[in-house]
């Protein structure tokens, strides 16, 4: 499957490994296991390992003892996922599409989703648990992860609305439709030759494509050292606040939503700045202190709030 | 860089009168007249297009610039040194429309301004999936467990006690150039090839750590996992772990940068950058791949028949001309040092050829500087440009005999939907006015 042209394995280590394997398998090592050659670090206890060993494998190894239903998943998904991935998994803006796309893999613009492209349900459970929701990773309980995973399967028409996902029912849905369509790496797969003279007919040399977008439209971002407070506000907003306030994630007031911001401003700019710096539990959701970016100075957050107000109200 | 330089030059030129004021009368007259005649002379030279280098500098010999006649900054003016303000344009940049936000996003190395093969740590492209975490090294732990005799937890102090190794290796995102599969799209070298860097990496061989924990029989894959908000994770085959995979704590002679995984990351030399897990917190030894999101949904290569290749680890040989390039246009006909970078995930670069006519005829370039396996390698060539338009290409050949393919050859096998591993011969179109644009040709 892989090519390793220059296997320069450290021979001593290999021999040590082989020896270790031999000793272990022949039962020659008395318990407790002796320290390694160097003996650095501490032995990891079962409890320590359990706290970090979060991965789920294709056969379901690693799944926690819990369960969650499509029904419960719907509400959780609407609350915690839909702002970015859309209520139907269609994706908002440039956020990933989670459902649909079946039969598009051979098209010019393939849509790769859980239903159309992924191979294993374990990957979905594992990824949601490790990395989502985007702004609050590692925050979902085992039950909620089961429920949301079940709901994403439902959005892809892979289970019925009464399905309950658990360690036990996992096997029924372990393989996703595109399972089996992944192949090992065959490279090098292109056999180019090193020709030096008259390698092709000069008449055949044509320009087949050039960038059609003007350089300015491509808007390649040069992060300039913010000169003015306004520029600093925009910079902080883009780096630390846009992730929630652009789409209205988790109940955040959207940039440009004049009505919402005017209502909030009636409490006074100072209050809004205070809430942004110290964090704020409001009617629509929870605003983490400094958007979770404790490295930002109070002034930087204040400039971001002023920028948000200026963009939304004027 | 250029615009900035012109402005700075203007400033210096306007200060010439001031400098002149301070000179004794005779010298002053001489100073001013020489300055003026130099300007005139320079203009004439440019117009005439003579072979002699033209300069508009007021401080060219025999004049003496003001910095020679004053004192400069004392030591520790910058306790941590930074580049000259004249280089302020040499920075990483991003392309906002590529990603939804800057937190799960990528920035690009300014390849056009770099020399040699080492990428300065602060210019190495960034790739985050949940932003860059701020990690206190005293609070960082690496856990190694799974199919081992002795699961252990290492602190940074523990890790530093193991034998240390250094190697110069490139680091490339497999999506480098991925925006160009369907056609030329990006307008600058920074964006066509800038998910690329090369550093000296220092740390402990993964094989050393594996010997320490005692790997069980039947173990064949390792899950590597980061401590960032994405708990970024990839499965690494045991062969690579025992070959040259390195747990890295230093980069270019100093502690690893935060962007690169401070305090530790994995480096799998020559392999997809994504496998080189940053902020490394956990290694689990197992008997099969873990099928993480980053090795099924992403970092698999979709083929025209709808199947996808998985675990396509190696970054095959690639090359690009860095001068001339859109960022480094030519200033009129004459002699130049054409140069570029070549690399291969399979080993050393053996040769690089350059074509000026869109691949009809090729000539070997010179490999300059160090030639390390799985490292960036510089090539260059003297070139007397006659001022006519050209289609400039480079083609690398690595020590396995692999020859960098054309777009036509690559697409014939892989179509154009695979996103990753685009290593086709790149074409710069040099226009008669010396400007350079990105094109693809048949």
XYZ file of C-alpha atoms in Angstrom:
756
model
C 0.000 0.000 0.000
C 2.788 2.441 0.809
C 6.192 2.887 -0.632
C 9.170 3.512 1.552
C 12.124 3.934 -0.743
C 14.615 4.783 1.992
C 13.928 2.621 4.940
C 16.752 3.655 7.196
C 15.288 2.221 10.363
C 17.396 2.668 13.409
C 18.502 -0.956 13.717
C 19.016 -0.926 17.453
C 15.499 0.299 18.060
C 14.043 -2.294 15.751
C 15.927 -5.012 17.555
C 14.804 -3.679 20.907
C 11.236 -3.665 19.611
C 11.480 -7.185 18.272
C 12.962 -8.325 21.540
C 10.233 -6.605 23.546
C 7.546 -8.247 21.424
C 9.229 -11.611 21.756
C 9.569 -11.338 25.507
C 6.035 -10.089 25.966
C 4.476 -12.790 23.831
C 6.505 -15.559 25.379
C 5.371 -14.514 28.827
C 8.955 -14.091 29.975
C 8.303 -10.663 31.443
C 7.203 -10.905 35.040
C 4.407 -8.596 36.197
C 4.459 -5.708 36.967
C 6.022 -4.722 33.630
C 9.494 -3.262 34.084
C 10.119 0.333 33.124
C 11.241 1.112 29.572
C 14.889 1.544 28.695
C 14.892 5.160 29.875
C 12.113 4.952 32.421
C 11.054 8.585 31.886
C 7.536 9.791 32.553
C 4.900 8.137 34.674
C 2.725 5.094 34.086
C -0.712 6.050 32.763
C -3.564 4.727 34.927
C -6.789 3.322 33.467
C -8.698 6.388 34.686
C -6.229 8.781 33.072
C -6.443 6.915 29.786
C -10.247 6.810 29.892
C -10.417 10.601 30.190
C -8.582 11.170 26.921
C -9.259 7.987 24.926
C -12.217 9.408 22.994
C -11.848 7.849 19.563
C -14.489 5.553 18.086
C -13.445 2.908 15.575
C -15.402 1.619 12.576
C -16.501 -1.501 14.475
C -17.861 0.622 17.326
C -14.946 0.112 19.701
C -14.816 3.111 22.028
C -18.558 3.910 22.009
C -19.797 5.077 25.427
C -22.663 3.361 27.280
C -25.574 5.631 26.407
C -28.156 6.239 23.719
C -29.952 9.051 21.922
C -32.952 9.320 19.612
C -33.573 11.108 16.319
C -36.398 12.881 18.124
C -34.123 14.341 20.813
C -31.491 14.997 18.186
C -33.744 17.324 16.223
C -33.973 19.943 18.974
C -30.314 19.679 19.872
C -29.335 20.034 16.222
C -31.594 23.058 15.687
C -30.105 24.720 18.774
C -26.454 23.887 18.357
C -25.758 23.052 14.731
C -28.319 24.534 12.339
C -26.954 28.106 12.453
C -23.913 26.921 10.465
C -24.971 23.653 8.845
C -28.585 24.586 8.046
C -31.794 22.978 9.326
C -31.606 20.317 6.623
C -27.842 19.949 6.679
C -27.645 22.081 3.543
C -24.873 24.305 4.957
C -25.067 28.056 5.549
C -22.637 30.195 3.562
C -19.320 28.396 3.334
C -19.986 26.068 6.289
C -19.949 22.367 5.376
C -22.992 20.651 3.883
C -23.884 17.593 5.971
C -26.677 15.953 3.947
C -27.638 15.271 0.340
C -25.336 14.997 -2.655
C -26.097 11.332 -3.389
C -25.018 10.381 -6.897
C -22.902 13.504 -7.437
C -19.464 11.968 -6.937
C -18.846 11.553 -10.658
C -20.202 14.997 -11.535
C -18.109 18.068 -12.260
C -19.084 19.575 -8.882
C -19.347 16.623 -6.492
C -21.065 17.237 -3.162
C -19.331 15.184 -0.499
C -21.535 14.688 2.564
C -22.074 12.150 5.327
C -24.685 10.454 3.133
C -22.955 10.716 -0.230
C -19.291 10.250 0.650
C -18.432 9.177 4.172
C -17.730 5.502 4.874
C -18.265 4.905 8.595
C -20.820 6.131 11.127
C -18.080 5.883 13.753
C -16.381 8.827 12.002
C -19.489 10.965 12.448
C -19.938 10.182 16.136
C -16.206 10.557 16.764
C -15.966 13.897 14.957
C -19.050 15.488 16.522
C -17.810 14.465 19.942
C -14.272 15.764 19.352
C -14.847 18.949 17.408
C -18.468 20.162 17.341
C -20.303 22.394 17.932
C -17.541 24.491 16.405
C -17.558 27.291 18.998
C -17.852 24.927 21.995
C -15.915 21.756 21.199
C -15.852 18.877 23.708
C -19.056 20.133 25.320
C -21.600 17.472 24.279
C -22.668 14.673 26.625
C -22.592 11.079 25.402
C -26.426 11.075 25.163
C -26.494 14.286 23.134
C -23.762 13.011 20.809
C -25.793 9.843 20.149
C -28.950 11.888 19.535
C -27.299 14.397 17.199
C -25.480 11.635 15.304
C -28.800 9.846 14.861
C -30.366 13.066 13.618
C -27.625 13.687 11.037
C -28.190 10.120 9.792
C -31.906 10.945 9.625
C -31.201 14.123 7.618
C -29.440 11.821 5.152
C -32.457 9.474 4.923
C -30.433 6.671 6.474
C -32.696 5.976 9.489
C -36.397 6.429 10.313
C -37.642 9.160 12.654
C -38.147 6.683 15.514
C -34.542 5.417 15.445
C -32.557 5.343 18.667
C -28.788 5.117 18.338
C -26.881 3.280 21.053
C -23.887 1.054 21.508
C -26.228 -1.824 20.697
C -27.977 -0.431 17.591
C -24.741 1.021 16.207
C -23.983 -2.135 14.202
C -27.171 -1.620 12.137
C -25.871 1.676 10.775
C -22.098 1.209 11.102
C -21.528 1.279 7.344
C -22.545 4.348 5.364
C -23.702 4.035 1.720
C -20.357 4.980 0.167
C -18.514 2.380 2.239
C -16.396 0.167 -0.007
C -15.646 2.883 -2.546
C -12.282 3.809 -1.041
C -9.133 2.369 -2.582
C -5.489 2.189 -1.487
C -2.877 4.637 -2.777
C -1.580 3.427 -6.180
C 0.933 6.229 -6.662
C 3.194 6.777 -8.502
C 0.351 6.579 -10.992
C 1.650 8.951 -13.674
C 4.700 7.934 -15.666
C 6.137 11.154 -17.087
C 9.318 11.078 -19.180
C 12.284 13.447 -19.027
C 12.310 14.723 -22.617
C 14.737 17.609 -23.314
C 14.354 18.664 -26.991
C 11.345 19.131 -29.287
C 9.105 17.532 -26.707
C 5.915 18.751 -28.282
C 4.614 20.393 -31.424
C 5.007 24.171 -30.995
C 1.630 24.614 -32.709
C -0.012 22.627 -29.914
C 1.050 25.059 -27.193
C -2.020 27.081 -26.323
C -3.051 28.890 -23.169
C -5.985 26.897 -21.812
C -6.774 28.928 -18.727
C -5.922 32.127 -16.914
C -7.341 33.522 -13.678
C -10.590 35.192 -14.730
C -11.162 36.977 -11.453
C -9.399 40.317 -11.153
C -6.753 40.445 -8.491
C -8.760 43.020 -6.515
C -11.883 40.862 -6.540
C -9.943 37.898 -5.263
C -9.423 40.138 -2.237
C -6.384 38.391 -0.922
C -6.216 39.466 2.658
C -3.171 41.325 3.853
C -3.509 41.644 7.573
C -2.264 45.174 8.077
C -1.247 46.438 11.481
C -4.464 48.189 12.367
C -3.744 51.900 12.271
C -7.002 53.397 13.521
C -9.332 52.202 16.314
C -11.971 51.404 13.657
C -9.540 49.184 11.789
C -8.600 47.481 15.039
C -12.261 46.894 15.793
C -12.823 45.265 12.409
C -9.707 43.135 12.817
C -10.750 41.886 16.259
C -14.289 41.259 15.060
C -13.136 39.166 12.085
C -10.719 37.155 14.172
C -12.760 36.569 17.330
C -16.429 37.507 17.000
C -17.485 36.846 13.398
C -17.593 33.104 14.015
C -20.800 33.576 16.048
C -22.051 37.030 15.066
C -21.952 36.593 11.270
C -24.522 33.763 11.193
C -26.204 34.289 14.551
C -24.739 31.147 16.077
C -26.238 30.043 19.397
C -28.506 33.100 19.532
C -25.848 35.742 18.905
C -27.226 38.998 17.432
C -26.221 39.084 13.765
C -23.968 41.791 12.394
C -26.211 44.144 10.405
C -29.435 43.188 12.229
C -30.409 46.771 12.871
C -33.539 46.092 14.933
C -31.796 43.643 17.287
C -28.798 45.925 17.875
C -30.923 49.040 18.372
C -32.873 47.228 21.042
C -29.679 46.183 22.766
C -28.158 49.667 22.461
C -30.988 51.120 24.529
C -29.100 49.703 27.551
C -26.189 51.950 26.561
C -22.924 51.274 24.730
C -21.050 50.929 28.025
C -23.310 48.045 29.072
C -22.841 46.231 25.788
C -19.074 46.605 26.088
C -19.201 45.366 29.674
C -21.244 42.342 28.582
C -18.812 41.589 25.780
C -15.826 41.786 28.125
C -17.305 39.965 31.111
C -19.653 37.561 29.340
C -23.436 37.720 29.362
C -26.385 35.337 29.712
C -29.278 36.971 27.863
C -32.678 36.019 26.499
C -31.376 34.442 23.318
C -28.195 32.710 24.455
C -24.850 32.940 26.191
C -22.141 35.379 25.166
C -18.807 34.003 26.479
C -16.460 36.601 28.046
C -14.457 38.218 25.212
C -15.953 35.599 22.892
C -13.735 33.041 24.603
C -10.577 34.886 23.600
C -9.133 35.849 26.965
C -5.927 36.985 25.244
C -7.760 40.083 23.936
C -7.398 43.351 25.855
C -10.515 45.112 27.134
C -9.865 47.973 24.708
C -9.685 45.570 21.770
C -13.064 44.064 22.708
C -14.536 47.538 23.158
C -13.341 48.524 19.667
C -14.932 45.361 18.282
C -18.269 46.247 19.912
C -18.084 49.771 18.480
C -17.353 48.299 15.070
C -20.332 45.940 15.380
C -22.642 48.782 16.349
C -21.401 51.007 13.533
C -21.821 48.204 10.977
C -25.284 47.284 12.221
C -26.930 50.581 12.952
C -25.515 53.146 10.546
C 8.064 45.483 -0.721
C 8.660 47.579 -3.784
C 6.081 50.298 -3.065
C 7.326 50.580 0.468
C 10.887 50.881 -0.781
C 9.971 53.670 -3.176
C 8.312 55.589 -0.355
C 11.259 55.103 1.933
C 13.562 56.143 -0.859
C 11.540 59.311 -1.378
C 11.947 60.073 2.262
C 15.678 59.521 2.067
C 15.954 61.595 -1.080
C 14.107 64.496 0.525
C 16.483 64.340 3.458
C 19.435 64.773 1.125
C 19.142 68.567 1.314
C 19.247 68.381 5.090
C 22.318 66.206 4.982
C 23.851 68.567 2.475
C 23.201 71.518 4.781
C 25.429 70.031 7.385
C 28.417 69.731 5.055
C 31.143 72.378 4.648
C 30.419 74.635 1.658
C 32.752 73.086 -0.905
C 31.761 69.572 -0.127
C 28.179 70.675 -0.108
C 28.318 72.044 -3.633
C 29.996 68.885 -4.820
C 27.476 66.717 -2.949
C 24.464 68.397 -4.482
C 25.785 68.515 -8.030
C 26.863 64.886 -7.869
C 23.487 63.938 -6.520
C 21.749 65.731 -9.339
C 23.987 64.462 -12.095
C 23.600 60.969 -10.703
C 19.854 61.221 -10.964
C 20.168 62.429 -14.548
C 22.665 59.746 -15.373
C 20.510 57.066 -13.906
C 17.535 58.200 -15.932
C 19.625 58.168 -19.096
C 20.830 54.690 -18.375
C 17.322 53.377 -17.850
C 16.159 55.002 -21.069
C 19.125 53.708 -23.005
C 18.748 50.262 -21.508
C 22.488 49.868 -21.077
C 23.859 46.783 -19.453
C 25.116 48.751 -16.471
C 22.893 48.622 -13.427
C 21.030 51.895 -13.123
C 20.510 53.522 -9.774
C 18.517 56.507 -8.702
C 20.063 56.418 -5.270
C 21.529 59.634 -3.967
C 23.752 57.608 -1.736
C 25.583 55.581 -4.306
C 29.340 56.106 -4.269
C 31.043 58.486 -4.045
C 28.375 59.914 -1.733
C 28.113 58.850 1.861
C 24.678 58.115 3.269
C 23.438 59.604 6.543
C 23.407 56.237 8.340
C 27.141 56.161 7.957
C 27.416 59.519 9.679
C 25.213 58.913 12.693
C 24.896 56.351 15.447
C 22.425 53.548 15.154
C 20.206 51.741 17.645
C 21.912 50.146 20.636
C 21.710 46.495 21.603
C 18.396 45.025 22.689
C 16.507 47.817 20.925
C 14.531 44.760 19.805
C 15.040 42.086 22.477
C 13.624 39.634 19.975
C 14.878 40.745 16.574
C 12.406 41.506 13.821
C 12.889 42.054 10.071
C 13.786 45.484 8.685
C 10.793 47.764 8.167
C 11.703 47.669 4.463
C 10.552 44.033 4.496
C 7.164 44.758 6.020
C 5.359 43.389 2.981
C 6.847 39.922 3.470
C 4.005 38.383 5.456
C 1.609 35.464 5.444
C -1.672 36.183 3.722
C -4.975 34.395 3.451
C -7.736 34.152 0.858
C -11.002 34.986 2.635
C -13.316 33.263 0.163
C -11.645 29.885 0.688
C -13.061 29.278 4.174
C -16.041 30.377 6.257
C -13.907 32.093 8.871
C -10.285 32.506 9.974
C -10.508 29.935 12.740
C -10.824 26.837 10.547
C -8.661 28.274 7.797
C -5.287 28.572 6.107
C -2.668 31.219 5.389
C 0.104 31.140 2.806
C 3.900 31.463 2.938
C 5.301 34.385 0.863
C 7.532 32.132 -1.252
C 8.493 34.863 -3.727
C 10.462 36.787 -1.105
C 12.297 33.843 0.432
C 15.851 32.756 -0.314
C 17.660 29.503 0.306
C 15.642 26.585 1.622
C 14.745 27.488 5.214
C 11.403 29.135 5.836
C 11.633 31.614 8.720
C 9.444 30.314 11.551
C 7.159 33.343 11.481
C 6.409 32.877 7.792
C 5.483 29.187 7.800
C 1.915 28.848 6.467
C -0.771 28.275 9.096
C -3.536 25.683 9.021
C -6.017 25.561 11.881
C -9.237 23.661 12.392
C -10.241 25.301 15.668
C -7.839 28.219 15.919
C -4.417 28.345 17.525
C -4.491 27.265 21.170
C -2.317 28.944 23.794
C -0.668 26.112 25.707
C 1.441 26.386 28.862
C 4.222 23.842 28.320
C 4.257 23.023 32.039
C 0.631 21.942 31.679
C 1.078 19.948 28.487
C 1.083 16.145 28.537
C 1.685 13.475 25.950
C -0.042 10.148 26.618
C 1.064 6.984 24.806
C -1.193 3.969 25.245
C -3.093 1.220 23.436
C -1.284 -1.918 22.311
C 1.788 -1.303 24.453
C 3.388 -2.912 27.481
C 3.744 0.320 29.409
C 1.235 3.118 28.769
C 2.920 6.329 29.887
C 2.339 10.052 30.288
C 5.224 12.365 29.476
C 5.684 15.975 30.503
C 7.804 18.358 28.454
C 10.628 17.844 30.953
C 10.406 14.093 30.411
C 10.449 14.463 26.645
C 13.537 16.675 26.703
C 15.531 13.888 28.387
C 15.261 11.505 25.438
C 18.016 11.519 22.782
C 17.443 14.474 20.441
C 17.622 14.537 16.634
C 17.411 17.328 14.035
C 16.462 17.210 10.373
C 15.673 19.742 7.666
C 12.399 18.696 6.023
C 9.682 20.375 4.004
C 6.154 20.639 5.309
C 3.376 20.939 2.745
C -0.392 20.881 2.924
C -1.685 18.253 0.477
C -4.195 20.875 -0.716
C -1.302 23.101 -1.877
C -2.284 24.286 -5.356
C -5.612 22.473 -5.032
C -7.454 25.551 -6.267
C -5.774 25.048 -9.656
C -7.047 21.534 -10.492
C -9.800 22.842 -12.758
C -7.827 25.741 -14.204
C -5.562 28.658 -13.319
C -7.282 30.645 -10.596
C -4.841 32.303 -8.222
C -2.936 35.416 -9.235
C 0.226 35.083 -7.167
C 2.898 32.537 -6.306
C 2.023 32.977 -2.635
C -1.399 31.484 -3.350
C -0.546 28.932 -6.069
C 2.187 27.226 -3.987
C 2.346 28.884 -0.553
C 1.019 26.028 1.617
C 4.664 25.031 1.717
C 7.608 25.540 4.031
C 10.873 23.954 5.097
C 12.441 24.114 8.546
C 14.991 22.429 10.710
C 12.935 20.321 13.103
C 14.369 19.056 16.395
C 12.908 16.482 18.714
C 12.697 12.803 19.613
C 12.249 10.052 17.044
C 8.846 8.434 17.459
C 10.599 5.063 17.187
C 12.515 5.866 20.401
C 9.268 6.478 22.275
C 7.712 3.318 20.812
C 10.658 1.237 21.998
C 10.244 2.831 25.416
C 6.587 1.794 25.778
C 7.069 -1.645 24.178
C 4.768 -2.129 21.208
C 2.668 -5.319 21.239
C 2.611 -7.889 18.479
C 0.038 -7.120 15.804
C 0.157 -3.367 16.301
C 0.211 -1.668 12.906
C -1.335 1.809 13.157
C -1.007 4.779 15.495
C -3.635 7.411 16.173
C -2.016 10.814 16.678
C -4.190 13.450 18.330
C -3.762 17.147 19.085
C -4.860 19.151 22.133
C -6.562 21.946 20.145
C -10.323 22.498 20.046
C -10.525 20.206 16.999
C -8.627 17.414 18.787
C -7.142 17.027 15.303
C -6.433 13.382 14.608
C -4.884 11.115 11.966
C -3.914 7.443 11.706
C -0.232 6.835 10.993
C 1.059 3.438 9.793
C 3.665 1.776 11.999
C 6.201 1.651 9.133
C 6.371 5.451 9.046
C 6.493 5.699 12.832
C 9.526 3.415 12.847
C 11.147 5.089 9.846
C 11.587 8.829 10.388
C 8.559 10.261 12.227
C 9.705 12.842 14.774
C 8.079 14.336 17.866
C 9.223 17.917 17.468
C 9.761 20.561 20.143
C 12.018 22.971 18.264
C 11.955 24.659 14.888
C 14.831 26.532 13.307
C 16.774 26.476 16.545
C 14.152 27.774 18.955
C 11.016 26.432 20.601
C 8.332 25.419 18.138
C 6.067 28.327 17.223
C 2.473 28.319 18.483
C 1.245 28.287 14.901
C 3.225 25.091 14.397
C 2.033 23.235 17.478
C 3.836 24.633 20.543
C 4.955 22.893 22.659
C 5.085 19.706 20.505
C 3.951 18.377 17.159
C 4.488 15.351 15.003
C 6.478 15.616 11.771
C 6.097 12.814 9.229
C 8.784 13.861 6.735
C 7.595 14.045 3.138
C 4.004 13.239 4.057
C 0.818 15.299 4.051
C 1.129 18.238 6.440
C -2.211 17.245 7.946
C -0.680 14.033 9.356
C 1.893 16.100 11.257
C -0.450 16.614 14.216
C 0.179 19.854 16.103
C -0.196 20.408 19.874
C 0.276 16.620 20.110
C -1.342 15.170 23.241
C -1.978 11.505 22.545
C -0.636 8.527 20.613
C -2.751 5.385 20.650
C -1.209 2.224 19.246
C -3.737 -0.027 17.470
C -4.172 -2.782 14.933
C -6.084 -0.908 12.202
C -6.673 2.631 10.972
C -9.046 4.771 13.031
C -10.917 6.353 10.083
C -11.006 9.863 11.436
C -12.886 12.667 9.680
C -9.576 13.971 8.318
C -8.882 10.709 6.506
C -12.307 10.028 4.986
C -14.337 13.221 4.514
C -11.120 15.162 3.873
C -7.669 14.191 2.630
C -8.995 11.459 0.353
C -8.665 11.896 -3.410
C -11.874 11.603 -5.433
C -11.332 9.934 -8.830
C -13.376 10.394 -12.024
C -15.174 7.041 -11.492
C -16.494 8.184 -8.117
C -14.151 6.067 -6.005
C -11.714 7.808 -3.691
C -8.154 6.989 -2.712
C -7.518 6.846 1.012
C -4.299 7.203 3.013
C -2.482 8.991 0.190
C 0.311 10.109 2.442
C 3.296 10.960 0.241
C 3.746 14.440 -1.232
C 5.090 13.612 -4.683
C 7.829 15.640 -6.353
C 6.923 19.187 -7.321
C 8.670 22.433 -8.279
C 7.984 26.081 -9.055
C 9.911 29.058 -10.397
C 9.996 31.849 -7.793
C 11.819 34.466 -9.945
C 10.315 35.513 -12.282
C 6.842 35.216 -10.784
C 3.865 37.579 -10.413
C 5.499 39.008 -7.282
C 8.951 39.183 -8.921
C 8.421 40.695 -12.393
C 11.399 41.512 -14.610
C 12.586 45.091 -15.126
C 13.362 45.085 -18.821
C 15.440 42.768 -20.948
C 18.860 41.709 -19.790
C 20.531 39.193 -17.544
C 18.752 37.585 -14.630
C 19.132 34.793 -12.123
C 16.086 32.636 -12.689
C 15.403 30.522 -9.627
C 12.921 28.324 -7.880
C 12.209 25.517 -5.440
C 11.872 21.764 -5.911
C 10.965 19.048 -3.430
C 9.956 15.413 -3.136
C 8.340 13.433 -0.345
C 10.182 10.349 -1.580
C 13.712 11.585 -1.053
C 16.289 13.894 -2.607
C 15.869 16.031 -5.684
C 18.110 14.685 -8.426
C 17.602 17.323 -11.129
C 15.425 20.231 -12.192
C 14.849 21.289 -15.811
C 13.615 24.671 -16.962
C 11.655 25.481 -20.124
C 11.088 28.973 -21.494
C 8.850 27.935 -24.383
C 6.040 26.134 -22.598
C 7.676 22.722 -22.457
C 8.961 22.265 -26.018
C 12.626 22.464 -25.047
C 14.205 22.039 -21.642
C 17.597 22.696 -20.117
C 18.923 21.484 -16.777
C 19.100 24.098 -14.031
C 21.801 24.194 -11.357
C 20.934 22.819 -7.912
C 22.270 25.392 -5.489
C 22.878 24.967 -1.775
C 22.013 21.976 0.346
C 20.342 18.905 -1.110
C 18.603 17.079 1.731
C 16.049 14.280 1.386
C 12.414 15.433 1.702
C 13.574 19.052 1.912
C 13.107 22.093 -0.287
C 15.918 22.301 -2.808
C 16.929 25.478 -4.644
C 17.582 25.551 -8.352
C 18.747 28.435 -10.478
C 19.918 29.396 -13.941
C 21.606 32.371 -15.594
C 19.305 33.825 -18.170
C 19.661 36.607 -20.701
C 16.103 37.712 -21.424
C 15.696 39.213 -24.888
C 12.456 40.919 -23.896
C 10.111 38.621 -25.781
C 7.160 36.891 -24.088
C 7.882 33.469 -22.605
C 6.118 30.529 -20.989
C 8.334 29.580 -18.062
C 8.176 26.136 -16.472
C 10.218 23.968 -14.142
C 10.202 20.171 -13.897
C 11.685 18.215 -10.999
C 13.136 14.709 -11.018
C 13.673 12.962 -7.685
C 16.123 10.265 -6.683
C 13.568 7.506 -7.348
C 13.536 8.639 -10.994
C 10.036 10.108 -10.686
C 9.501 12.952 -13.182
C 7.070 15.761 -12.324
C 4.045 15.388 -14.647
C 2.135 17.937 -16.743
C -1.454 18.908 -16.017
C -2.549 16.866 -19.034
C -0.805 13.754 -17.721
C -2.098 14.219 -14.183
C -5.698 14.895 -15.206
C -5.713 11.928 -17.605
C -5.359 9.663 -14.560
C -7.044 11.630 -11.779
C -9.575 13.977 -13.369
C -9.894 17.335 -11.628
C -12.049 16.767 -8.542
C -9.479 15.296 -6.217
C -8.524 18.575 -4.428
C -5.309 17.116 -3.011
C -1.868 16.203 -4.341
C -1.747 18.504 -7.355
C 1.925 18.530 -8.320
C 1.675 19.405 -12.023
C 4.326 21.426 -13.864
C 3.426 25.076 -13.324
C 3.528 27.746 -16.052
C 4.278 31.439 -15.617
C 3.489 33.652 -18.588
C 6.137 36.349 -18.907
C 4.810 39.347 -20.827
C 6.941 41.719 -22.918
C 6.652 44.397 -20.211
C 8.234 42.018 -17.685
C 5.034 41.299 -15.771
C 4.203 37.694 -14.982
C 0.819 35.963 -14.778
C -0.441 32.495 -13.898
C -1.604 30.389 -16.861
C -2.195 26.782 -17.766
C -1.256 25.550 -21.225
C -1.905 22.555 -23.433
